[in-house]
CSV table of C-alpha atoms and ligand atoms in Angstrom, one decimal:
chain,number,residue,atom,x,y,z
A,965,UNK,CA,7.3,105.7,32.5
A,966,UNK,CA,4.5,104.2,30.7
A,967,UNK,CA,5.5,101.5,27.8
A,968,UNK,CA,4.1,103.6,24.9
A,969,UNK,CA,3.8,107.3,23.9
A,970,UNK,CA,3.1,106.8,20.4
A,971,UNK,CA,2.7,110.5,19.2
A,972,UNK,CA,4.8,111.4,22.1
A,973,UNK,CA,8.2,112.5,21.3
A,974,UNK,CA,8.1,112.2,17.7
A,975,UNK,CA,6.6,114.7,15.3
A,976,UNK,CA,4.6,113.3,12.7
A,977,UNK,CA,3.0,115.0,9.3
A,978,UNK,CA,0.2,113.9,8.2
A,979,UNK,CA,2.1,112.5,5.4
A,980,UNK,CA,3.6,110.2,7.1
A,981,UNK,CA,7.6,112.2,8.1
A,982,UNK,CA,9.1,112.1,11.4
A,983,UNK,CA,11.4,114.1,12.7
A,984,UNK,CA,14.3,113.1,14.8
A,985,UNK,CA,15.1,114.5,18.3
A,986,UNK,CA,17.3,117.2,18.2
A,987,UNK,CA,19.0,116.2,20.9
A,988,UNK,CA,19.4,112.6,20.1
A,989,UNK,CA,23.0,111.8,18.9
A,990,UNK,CA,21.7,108.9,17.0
A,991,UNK,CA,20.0,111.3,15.1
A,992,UNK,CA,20.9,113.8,12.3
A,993,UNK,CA,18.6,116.9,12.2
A,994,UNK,CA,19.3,117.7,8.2
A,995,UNK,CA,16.8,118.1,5.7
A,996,UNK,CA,15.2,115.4,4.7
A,997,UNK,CA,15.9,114.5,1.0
A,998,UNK,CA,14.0,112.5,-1.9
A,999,UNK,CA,14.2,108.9,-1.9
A,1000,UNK,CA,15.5,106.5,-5.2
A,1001,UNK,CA,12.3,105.2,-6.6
A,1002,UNK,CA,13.8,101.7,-7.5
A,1003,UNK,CA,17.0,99.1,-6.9
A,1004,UNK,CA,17.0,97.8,-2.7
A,1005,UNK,CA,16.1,99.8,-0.3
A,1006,UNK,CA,18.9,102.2,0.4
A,1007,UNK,CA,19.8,104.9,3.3
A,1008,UNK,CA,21.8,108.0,2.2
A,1009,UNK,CA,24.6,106.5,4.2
A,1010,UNK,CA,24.8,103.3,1.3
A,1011,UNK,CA,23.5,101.3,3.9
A,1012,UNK,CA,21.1,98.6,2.4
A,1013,UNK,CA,17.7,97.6,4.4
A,1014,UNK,CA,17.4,93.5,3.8
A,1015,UNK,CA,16.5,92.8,7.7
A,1016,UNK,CA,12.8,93.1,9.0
A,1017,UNK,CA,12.5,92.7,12.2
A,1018,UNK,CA,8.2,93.0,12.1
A,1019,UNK,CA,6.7,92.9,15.9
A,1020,UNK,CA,3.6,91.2,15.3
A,1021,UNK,CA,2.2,92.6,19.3
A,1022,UNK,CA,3.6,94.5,22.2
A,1023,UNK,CA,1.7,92.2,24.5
A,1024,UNK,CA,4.3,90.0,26.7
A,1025,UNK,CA,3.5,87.3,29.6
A,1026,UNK,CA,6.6,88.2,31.1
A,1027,UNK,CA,7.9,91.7,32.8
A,1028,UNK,CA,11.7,91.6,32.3
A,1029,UNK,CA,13.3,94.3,34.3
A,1030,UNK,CA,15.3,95.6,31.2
A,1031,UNK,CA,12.4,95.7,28.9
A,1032,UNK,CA,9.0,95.9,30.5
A,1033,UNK,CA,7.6,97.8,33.7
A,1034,UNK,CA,5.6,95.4,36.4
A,1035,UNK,CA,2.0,97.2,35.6
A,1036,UNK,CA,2.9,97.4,31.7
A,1037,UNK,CA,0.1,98.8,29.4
A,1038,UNK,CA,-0.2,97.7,26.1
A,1039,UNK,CA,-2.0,99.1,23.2
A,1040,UNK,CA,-5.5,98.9,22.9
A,1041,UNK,CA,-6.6,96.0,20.1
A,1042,UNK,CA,-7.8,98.3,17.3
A,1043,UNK,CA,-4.8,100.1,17.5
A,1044,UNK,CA,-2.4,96.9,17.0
A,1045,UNK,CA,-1.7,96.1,13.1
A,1046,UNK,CA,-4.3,93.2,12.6
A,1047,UNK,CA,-3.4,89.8,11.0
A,1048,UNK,CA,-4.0,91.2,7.4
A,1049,UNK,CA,-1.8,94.0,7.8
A,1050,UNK,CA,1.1,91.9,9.1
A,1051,UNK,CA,1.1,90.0,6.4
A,1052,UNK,CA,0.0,92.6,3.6
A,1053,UNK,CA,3.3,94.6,5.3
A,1054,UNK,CA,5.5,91.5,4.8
A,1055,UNK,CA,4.6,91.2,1.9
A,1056,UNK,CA,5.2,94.7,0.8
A,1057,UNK,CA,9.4,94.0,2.3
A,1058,UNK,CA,9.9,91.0,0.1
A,1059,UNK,CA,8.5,92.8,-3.0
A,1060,UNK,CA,11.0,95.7,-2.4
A,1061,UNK,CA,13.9,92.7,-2.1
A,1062,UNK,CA,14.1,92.5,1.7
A,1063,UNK,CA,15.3,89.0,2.6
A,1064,UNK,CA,15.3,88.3,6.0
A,1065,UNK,CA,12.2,88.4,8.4
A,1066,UNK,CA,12.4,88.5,11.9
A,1067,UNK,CA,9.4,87.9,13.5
A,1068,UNK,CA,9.3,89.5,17.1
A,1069,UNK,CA,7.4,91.6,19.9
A,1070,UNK,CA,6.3,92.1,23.2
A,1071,UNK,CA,6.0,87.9,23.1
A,1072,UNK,CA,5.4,86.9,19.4
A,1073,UNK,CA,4.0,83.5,20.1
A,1074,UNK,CA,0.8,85.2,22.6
A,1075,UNK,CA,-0.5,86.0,18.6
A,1076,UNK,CA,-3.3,84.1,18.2
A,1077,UNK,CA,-2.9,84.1,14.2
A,1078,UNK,CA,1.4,83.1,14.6
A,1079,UNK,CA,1.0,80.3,12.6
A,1080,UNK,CA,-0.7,81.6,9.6
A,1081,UNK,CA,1.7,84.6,9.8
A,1082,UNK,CA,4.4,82.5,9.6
A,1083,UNK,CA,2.9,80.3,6.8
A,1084,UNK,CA,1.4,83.7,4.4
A,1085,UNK,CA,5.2,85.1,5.3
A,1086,UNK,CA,8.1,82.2,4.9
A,1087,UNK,CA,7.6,81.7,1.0
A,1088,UNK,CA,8.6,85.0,0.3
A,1089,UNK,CA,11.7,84.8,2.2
A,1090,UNK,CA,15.1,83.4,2.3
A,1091,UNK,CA,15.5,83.4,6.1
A,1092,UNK,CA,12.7,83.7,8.4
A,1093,UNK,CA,13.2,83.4,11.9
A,1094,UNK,CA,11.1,84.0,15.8
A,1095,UNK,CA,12.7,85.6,18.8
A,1096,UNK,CA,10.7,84.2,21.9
A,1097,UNK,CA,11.2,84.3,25.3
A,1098,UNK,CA,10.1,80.2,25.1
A,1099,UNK,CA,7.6,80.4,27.7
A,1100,UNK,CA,5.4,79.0,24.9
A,1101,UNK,CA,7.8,76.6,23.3
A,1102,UNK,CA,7.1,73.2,23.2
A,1103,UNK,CA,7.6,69.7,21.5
A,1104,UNK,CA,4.1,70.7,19.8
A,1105,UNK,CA,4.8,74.9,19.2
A,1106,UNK,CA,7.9,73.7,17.8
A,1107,UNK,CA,6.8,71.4,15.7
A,1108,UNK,CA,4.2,73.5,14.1
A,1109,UNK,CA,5.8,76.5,13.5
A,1110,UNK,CA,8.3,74.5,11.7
A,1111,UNK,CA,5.4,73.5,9.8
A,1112,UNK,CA,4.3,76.4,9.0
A,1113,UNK,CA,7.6,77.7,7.3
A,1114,UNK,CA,9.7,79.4,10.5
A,1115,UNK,CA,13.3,78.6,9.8
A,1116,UNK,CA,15.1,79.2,12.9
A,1117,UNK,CA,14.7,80.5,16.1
A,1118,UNK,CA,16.0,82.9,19.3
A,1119,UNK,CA,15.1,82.2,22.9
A,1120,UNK,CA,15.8,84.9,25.7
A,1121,UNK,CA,17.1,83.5,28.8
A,1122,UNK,CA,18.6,85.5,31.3
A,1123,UNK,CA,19.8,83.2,33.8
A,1124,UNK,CA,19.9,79.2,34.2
A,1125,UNK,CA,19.3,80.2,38.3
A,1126,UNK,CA,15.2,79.7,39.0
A,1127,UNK,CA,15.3,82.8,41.6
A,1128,UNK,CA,17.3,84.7,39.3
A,1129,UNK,CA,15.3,84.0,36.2
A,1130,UNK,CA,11.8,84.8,38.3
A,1131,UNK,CA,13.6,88.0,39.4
A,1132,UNK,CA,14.7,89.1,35.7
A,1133,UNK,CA,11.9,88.3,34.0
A,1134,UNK,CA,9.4,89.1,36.9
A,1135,UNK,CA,7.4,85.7,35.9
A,1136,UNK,CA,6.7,82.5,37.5
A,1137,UNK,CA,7.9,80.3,34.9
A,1138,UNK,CA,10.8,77.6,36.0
A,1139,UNK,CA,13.7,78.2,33.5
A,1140,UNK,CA,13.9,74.5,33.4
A,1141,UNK,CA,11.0,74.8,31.0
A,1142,UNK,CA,12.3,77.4,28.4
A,1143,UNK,CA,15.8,75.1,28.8
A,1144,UNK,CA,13.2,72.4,27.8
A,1145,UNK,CA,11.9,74.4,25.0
A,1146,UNK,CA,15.5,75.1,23.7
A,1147,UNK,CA,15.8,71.4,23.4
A,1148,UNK,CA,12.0,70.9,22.0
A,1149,UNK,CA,13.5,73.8,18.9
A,1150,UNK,CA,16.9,72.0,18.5
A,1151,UNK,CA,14.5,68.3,18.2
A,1152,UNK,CA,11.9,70.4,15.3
A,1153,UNK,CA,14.9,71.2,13.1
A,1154,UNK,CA,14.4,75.0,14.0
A,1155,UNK,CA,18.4,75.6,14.2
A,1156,UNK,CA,21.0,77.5,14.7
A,1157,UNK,CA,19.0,77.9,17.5
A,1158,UNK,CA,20.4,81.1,19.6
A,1159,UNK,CA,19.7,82.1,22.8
A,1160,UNK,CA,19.8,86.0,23.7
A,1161,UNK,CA,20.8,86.8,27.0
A,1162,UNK,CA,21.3,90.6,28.9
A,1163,UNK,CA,23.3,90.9,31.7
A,1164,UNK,CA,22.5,93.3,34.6
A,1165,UNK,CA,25.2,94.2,36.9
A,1166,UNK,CA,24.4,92.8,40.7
A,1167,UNK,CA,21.2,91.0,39.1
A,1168,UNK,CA,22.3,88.0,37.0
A,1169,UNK,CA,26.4,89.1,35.9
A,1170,UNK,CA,27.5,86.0,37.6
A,1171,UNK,CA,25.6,83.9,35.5
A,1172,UNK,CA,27.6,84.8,32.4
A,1173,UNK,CA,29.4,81.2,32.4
A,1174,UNK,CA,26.5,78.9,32.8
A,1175,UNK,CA,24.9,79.9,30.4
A,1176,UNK,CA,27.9,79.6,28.2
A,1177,UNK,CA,28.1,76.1,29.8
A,1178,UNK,CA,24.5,75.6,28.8
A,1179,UNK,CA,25.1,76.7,25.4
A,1180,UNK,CA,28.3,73.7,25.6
A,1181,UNK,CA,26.0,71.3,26.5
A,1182,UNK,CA,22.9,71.9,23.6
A,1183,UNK,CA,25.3,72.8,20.8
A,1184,UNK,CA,24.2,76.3,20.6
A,1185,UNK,CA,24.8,79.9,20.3
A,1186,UNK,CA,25.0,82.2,23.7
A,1187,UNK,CA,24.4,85.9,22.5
A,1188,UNK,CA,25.0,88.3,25.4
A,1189,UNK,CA,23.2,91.9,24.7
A,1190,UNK,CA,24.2,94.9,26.1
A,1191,UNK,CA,21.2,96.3,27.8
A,1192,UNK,CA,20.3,99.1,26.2
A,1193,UNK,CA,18.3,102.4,27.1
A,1194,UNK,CA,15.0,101.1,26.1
A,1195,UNK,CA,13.5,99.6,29.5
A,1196,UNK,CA,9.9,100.9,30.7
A,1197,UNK,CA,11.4,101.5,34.0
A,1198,UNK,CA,13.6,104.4,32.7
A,1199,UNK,CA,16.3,102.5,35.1
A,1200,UNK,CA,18.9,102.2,32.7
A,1201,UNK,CA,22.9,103.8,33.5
A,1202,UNK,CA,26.3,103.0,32.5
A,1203,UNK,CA,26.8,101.8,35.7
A,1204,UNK,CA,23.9,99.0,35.1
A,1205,UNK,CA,25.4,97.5,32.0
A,1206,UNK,CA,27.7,94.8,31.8
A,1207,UNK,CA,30.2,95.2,28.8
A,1208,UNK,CA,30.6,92.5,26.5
A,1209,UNK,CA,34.3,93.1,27.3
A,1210,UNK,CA,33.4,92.2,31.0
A,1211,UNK,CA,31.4,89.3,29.9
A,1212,UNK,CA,33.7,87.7,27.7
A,1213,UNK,CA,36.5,87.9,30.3
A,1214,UNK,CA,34.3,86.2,33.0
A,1215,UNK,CA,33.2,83.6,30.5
A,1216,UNK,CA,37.0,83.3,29.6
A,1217,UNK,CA,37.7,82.3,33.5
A,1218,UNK,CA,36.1,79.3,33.1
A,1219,UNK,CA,36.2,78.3,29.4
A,1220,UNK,CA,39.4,80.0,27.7
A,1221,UNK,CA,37.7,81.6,24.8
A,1222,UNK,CA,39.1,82.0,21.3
A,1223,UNK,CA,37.8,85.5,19.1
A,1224,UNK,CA,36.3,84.5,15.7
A,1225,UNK,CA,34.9,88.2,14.6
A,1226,UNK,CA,31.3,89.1,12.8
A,1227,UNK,CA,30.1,86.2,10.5
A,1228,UNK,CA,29.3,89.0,8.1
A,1229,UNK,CA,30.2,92.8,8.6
A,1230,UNK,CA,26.1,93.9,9.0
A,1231,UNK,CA,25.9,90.8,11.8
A,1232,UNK,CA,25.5,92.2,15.2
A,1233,UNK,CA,27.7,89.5,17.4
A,1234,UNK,CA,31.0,89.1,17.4
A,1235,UNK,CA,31.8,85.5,18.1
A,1236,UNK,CA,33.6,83.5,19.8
A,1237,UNK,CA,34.6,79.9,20.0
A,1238,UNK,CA,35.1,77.4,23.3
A,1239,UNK,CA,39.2,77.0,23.4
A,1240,UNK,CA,39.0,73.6,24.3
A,1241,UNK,CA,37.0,72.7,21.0
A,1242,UNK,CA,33.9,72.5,22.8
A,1243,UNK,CA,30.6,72.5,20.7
A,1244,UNK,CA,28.7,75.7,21.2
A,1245,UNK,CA,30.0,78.9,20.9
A,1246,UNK,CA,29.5,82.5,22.4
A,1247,UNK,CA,28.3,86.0,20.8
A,1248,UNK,CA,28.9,89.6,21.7
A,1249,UNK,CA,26.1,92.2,20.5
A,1250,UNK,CA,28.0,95.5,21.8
A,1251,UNK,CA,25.2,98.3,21.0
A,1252,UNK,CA,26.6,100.7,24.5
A,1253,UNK,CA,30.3,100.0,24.4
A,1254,UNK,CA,31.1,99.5,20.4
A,1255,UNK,CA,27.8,100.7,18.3
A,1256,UNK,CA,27.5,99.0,14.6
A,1257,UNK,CA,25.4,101.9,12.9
A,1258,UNK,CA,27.9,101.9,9.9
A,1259,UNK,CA,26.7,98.2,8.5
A,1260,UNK,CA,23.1,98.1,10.0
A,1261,UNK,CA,21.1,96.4,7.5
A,1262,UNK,CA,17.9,96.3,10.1
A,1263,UNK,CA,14.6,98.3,9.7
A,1264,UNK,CA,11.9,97.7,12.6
A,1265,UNK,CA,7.9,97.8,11.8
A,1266,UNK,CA,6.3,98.4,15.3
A,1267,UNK,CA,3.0,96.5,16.4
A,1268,UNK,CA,0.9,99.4,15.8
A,1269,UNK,CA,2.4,100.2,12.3
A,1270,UNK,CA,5.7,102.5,12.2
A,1271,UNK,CA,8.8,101.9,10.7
A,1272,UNK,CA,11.5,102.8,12.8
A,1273,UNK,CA,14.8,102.3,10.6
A,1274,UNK,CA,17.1,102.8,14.0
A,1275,UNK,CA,16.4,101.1,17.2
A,1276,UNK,CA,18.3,103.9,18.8
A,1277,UNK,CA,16.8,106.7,17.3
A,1278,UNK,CA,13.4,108.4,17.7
A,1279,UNK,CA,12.4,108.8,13.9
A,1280,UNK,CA,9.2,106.9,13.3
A,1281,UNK,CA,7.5,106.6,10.1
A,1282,UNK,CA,3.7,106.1,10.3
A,1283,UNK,CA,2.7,103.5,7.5
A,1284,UNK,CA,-0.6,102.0,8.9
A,1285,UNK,CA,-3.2,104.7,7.0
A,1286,UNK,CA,-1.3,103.9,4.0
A,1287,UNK,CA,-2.8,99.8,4.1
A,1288,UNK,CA,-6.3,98.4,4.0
A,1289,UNK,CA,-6.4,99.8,0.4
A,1290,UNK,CA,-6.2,103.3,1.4
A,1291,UNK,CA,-3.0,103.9,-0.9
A,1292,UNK,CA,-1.7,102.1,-3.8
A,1293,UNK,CA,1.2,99.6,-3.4
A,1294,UNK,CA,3.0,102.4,-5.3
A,1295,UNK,CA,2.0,104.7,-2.5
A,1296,UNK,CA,3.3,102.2,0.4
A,1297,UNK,CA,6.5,101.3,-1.2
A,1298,UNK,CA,7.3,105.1,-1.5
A,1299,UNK,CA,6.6,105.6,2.2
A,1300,UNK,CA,8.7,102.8,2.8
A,1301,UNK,CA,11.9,103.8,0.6
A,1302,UNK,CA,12.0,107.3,2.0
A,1303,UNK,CA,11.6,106.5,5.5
A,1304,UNK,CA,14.6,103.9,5.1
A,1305,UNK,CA,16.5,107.0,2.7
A,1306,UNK,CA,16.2,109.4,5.7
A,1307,UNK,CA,17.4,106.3,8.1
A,1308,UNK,CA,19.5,108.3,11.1
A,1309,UNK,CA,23.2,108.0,10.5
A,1310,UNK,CA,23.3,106.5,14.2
A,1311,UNK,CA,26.8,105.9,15.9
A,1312,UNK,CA,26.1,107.0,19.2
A,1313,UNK,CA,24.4,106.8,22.0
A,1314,UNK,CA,22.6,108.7,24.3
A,1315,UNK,CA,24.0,108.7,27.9
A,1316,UNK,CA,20.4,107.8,29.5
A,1317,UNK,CA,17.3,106.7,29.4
A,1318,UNK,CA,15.4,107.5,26.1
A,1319,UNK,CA,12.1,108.7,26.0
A,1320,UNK,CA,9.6,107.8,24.1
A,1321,UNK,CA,8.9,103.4,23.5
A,1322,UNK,CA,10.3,100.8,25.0
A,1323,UNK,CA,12.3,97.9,23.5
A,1324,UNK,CA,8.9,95.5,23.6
A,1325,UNK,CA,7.0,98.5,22.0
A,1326,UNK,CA,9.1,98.5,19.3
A,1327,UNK,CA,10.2,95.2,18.5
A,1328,UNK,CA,13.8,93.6,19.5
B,2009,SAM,N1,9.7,88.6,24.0
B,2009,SAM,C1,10.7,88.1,23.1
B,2009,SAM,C2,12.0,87.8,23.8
B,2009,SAM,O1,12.1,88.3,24.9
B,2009,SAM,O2,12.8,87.1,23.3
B,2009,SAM,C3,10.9,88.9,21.9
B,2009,SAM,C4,11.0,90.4,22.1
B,2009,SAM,S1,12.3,91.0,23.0
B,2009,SAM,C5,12.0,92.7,23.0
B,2009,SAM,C6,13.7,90.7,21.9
B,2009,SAM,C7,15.0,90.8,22.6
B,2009,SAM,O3,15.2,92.1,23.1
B,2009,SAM,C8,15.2,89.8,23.8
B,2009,SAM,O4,16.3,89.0,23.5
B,2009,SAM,C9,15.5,90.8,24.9
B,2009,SAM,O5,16.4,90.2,25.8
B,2009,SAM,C10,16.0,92.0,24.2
B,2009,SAM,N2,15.8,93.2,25.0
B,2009,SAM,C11,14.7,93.7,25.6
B,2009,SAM,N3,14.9,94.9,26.2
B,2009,SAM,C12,16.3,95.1,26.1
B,2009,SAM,C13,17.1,96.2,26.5
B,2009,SAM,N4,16.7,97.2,27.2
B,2009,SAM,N5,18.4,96.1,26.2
B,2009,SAM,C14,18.9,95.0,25.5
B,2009,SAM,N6,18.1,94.0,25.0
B,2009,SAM,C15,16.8,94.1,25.3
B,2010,SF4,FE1,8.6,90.4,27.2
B,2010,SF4,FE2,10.7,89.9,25.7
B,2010,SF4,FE3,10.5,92.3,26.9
B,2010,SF4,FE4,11.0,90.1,28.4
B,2010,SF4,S1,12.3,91.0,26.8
B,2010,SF4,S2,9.4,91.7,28.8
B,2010,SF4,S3,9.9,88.5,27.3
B,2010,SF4,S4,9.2,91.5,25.3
């Protein structure tokens, strides 16, 4: 499959509606209804939107197996959101009281503008954090997107094994230097630092404990994801995941773990702590085996300029013609409030690969 279809399967108006799959479960094919015109931004579900994850490019200098196909193609430059329209978009969130900005991709640090993203951005919000795979994260990189305003940060890593890192993410790159990078964050005052990992059965499953163990040794957060239909190969099955169940009891054979629950009820991990008091601690983010559609608080903009309020849905929003002065700030908020009033209910998921992006097109 190729990594982006972007007209392809969604239905788009020229006013800027999508329609969701009818056979997506994550979906609900109802009419779609007027949104409020003030207060936060609300779903018809109560949900409220406060979480932006904004990919600022689809590009990536890696090819994980999960996410990315080995001959990936990536949208054309004019059709990515340009520097100006990231930020004019951010901006746009914080005015309608979003408070948390996730900056993200494809590889957020390849942007050549990052920093001044970052520094435009982090004003107008009370968190605002990276997710990198830390191929770029350095003493330096650190250091100045600290600078610039980033708050925290989240660094993939998928195994602490260099032939089993190169395999994952189909790079060159010696995991001793994201492991380096980690470090370079924790040094920059970028913390909690968190580190993502997704398990693959037969691929890196066995490396579930050390990177709990590495998470013991830096003081950090492990968060294991459930990998989720969204990979470019289309390779994903139920026999390919590896359940957060599964990982906790494989972590728990070598470092009894103790359950701690969800910091807040729309946080995606569940956590746990080391029983033996140890610093650190492990997360669960359980999208396949236990979905948490009924707190989601998250909305996604995608590099070329949709909002897609549900990662697991195929509802896309077009918002792009609205920027560049083309329509009023009255005009973009309104696009924005009804495509997060029509958010799908979600709480299921499709049994197979989905069509349509993948999880670098869209932004994790
Ligand atoms: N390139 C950066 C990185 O890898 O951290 C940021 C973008 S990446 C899409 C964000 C997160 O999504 C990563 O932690 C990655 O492991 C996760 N991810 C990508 N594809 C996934 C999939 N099919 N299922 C579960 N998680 C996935
Ligand atoms: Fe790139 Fe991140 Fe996807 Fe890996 S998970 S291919 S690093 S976007």
């Amino acid at each position: 499959m190729s990594t982006l279809a972007p007209t392809s399967p969604f239905s788009l108006t020229q006013y800027g509606r999508a329609t969701s799959r009818d056979d997506d479960p994550a979906s609900d094919s109802g009419a779609f209804e007027p949104a409020p015109t003030e207060g936060p931004l609300r779903d018809r579900f109560g949900r409220i939107a406060n979480d932006l994850r904004l990919s600022i490019t689809d590009r990536c200098n890696f090819r994980c197996s999960y996410c990315l196909s080995p001959d990936a193609q990536f949208l054309p430059s004019e059709s990515r959101l340009s520097t100006q329209e990231i930020i004019q978009l951010g901006r746009t969130f914080a005015r309608l009281g979003v408070e948390r900005l996730r900056i993200t991709g494809g590889e957020p640090t390849l942007h050549p503008d990052l920093c001044e993203i970052i520094s435009e951005l982090s004003p107008l919000y009370g968190d605002v954090s990276m997710t990198t795979n830390g191929s770029r994260l350095t003493e330096a990189t650190a250091k100045a997107w600290k600078a610039a305003g980033l708050k925290r940060i989240t660094i993939s890593i998928d195994s602490v094994d260099p032939a089993r890192f190169r395999a994952v993410s189909r790079s060159n790159l010696d995991p001793a230097v994201v492991i380096d990078g980690i470090r370079a964050a924790i040094g920059a005052g970028l913390g909690p630092v968190k580190v993502n990992a997704v398990l693959l059965v037969g691929v890196n499953d066995e490396d579930a404990p050390a990177l709990a163990e590495l998470a013991r040794a830096l003081a950090i957060e492990i968060r294991f994801i459930e990998f989720m239909p969204l990979d470019a190969d289309g390779s994903w099955n139920t026999t390919r995941v590896v359940s957060s169940a599964k990982t906790i009891e494989r972590i728990s054979d070598v470092f009894p773990l103790i359950a701690e629950g969800r910091d807040r009820p729309d946080r995606t991990a569940v956590r746990f702590r080391f029983a033996d008091g140890s610093a650190g601690s492990v997360g669960t983010i359980a999208p396949v085996s236990d979905p948490f559609c009924g707190e989601c608080s998250r909305i996604r903009v995608t590099p070329d300029g949709f909002l897609r309020p549900c990662l697991l849905a195929n509802s896309e929003w077009p918002i792009r013609h609205l920027l560049k002065g083309r329509g009023s700030d009255e005009a973009i908020e309104a696009a924005i409030r009804e495509a997060i009033w029509n958010k799908d209910r979600g709480g299921a998921l499709r049994m197979g690969p989905m069509e349509g992006r993948t999880m670098s097109a869209i932004g994790g």
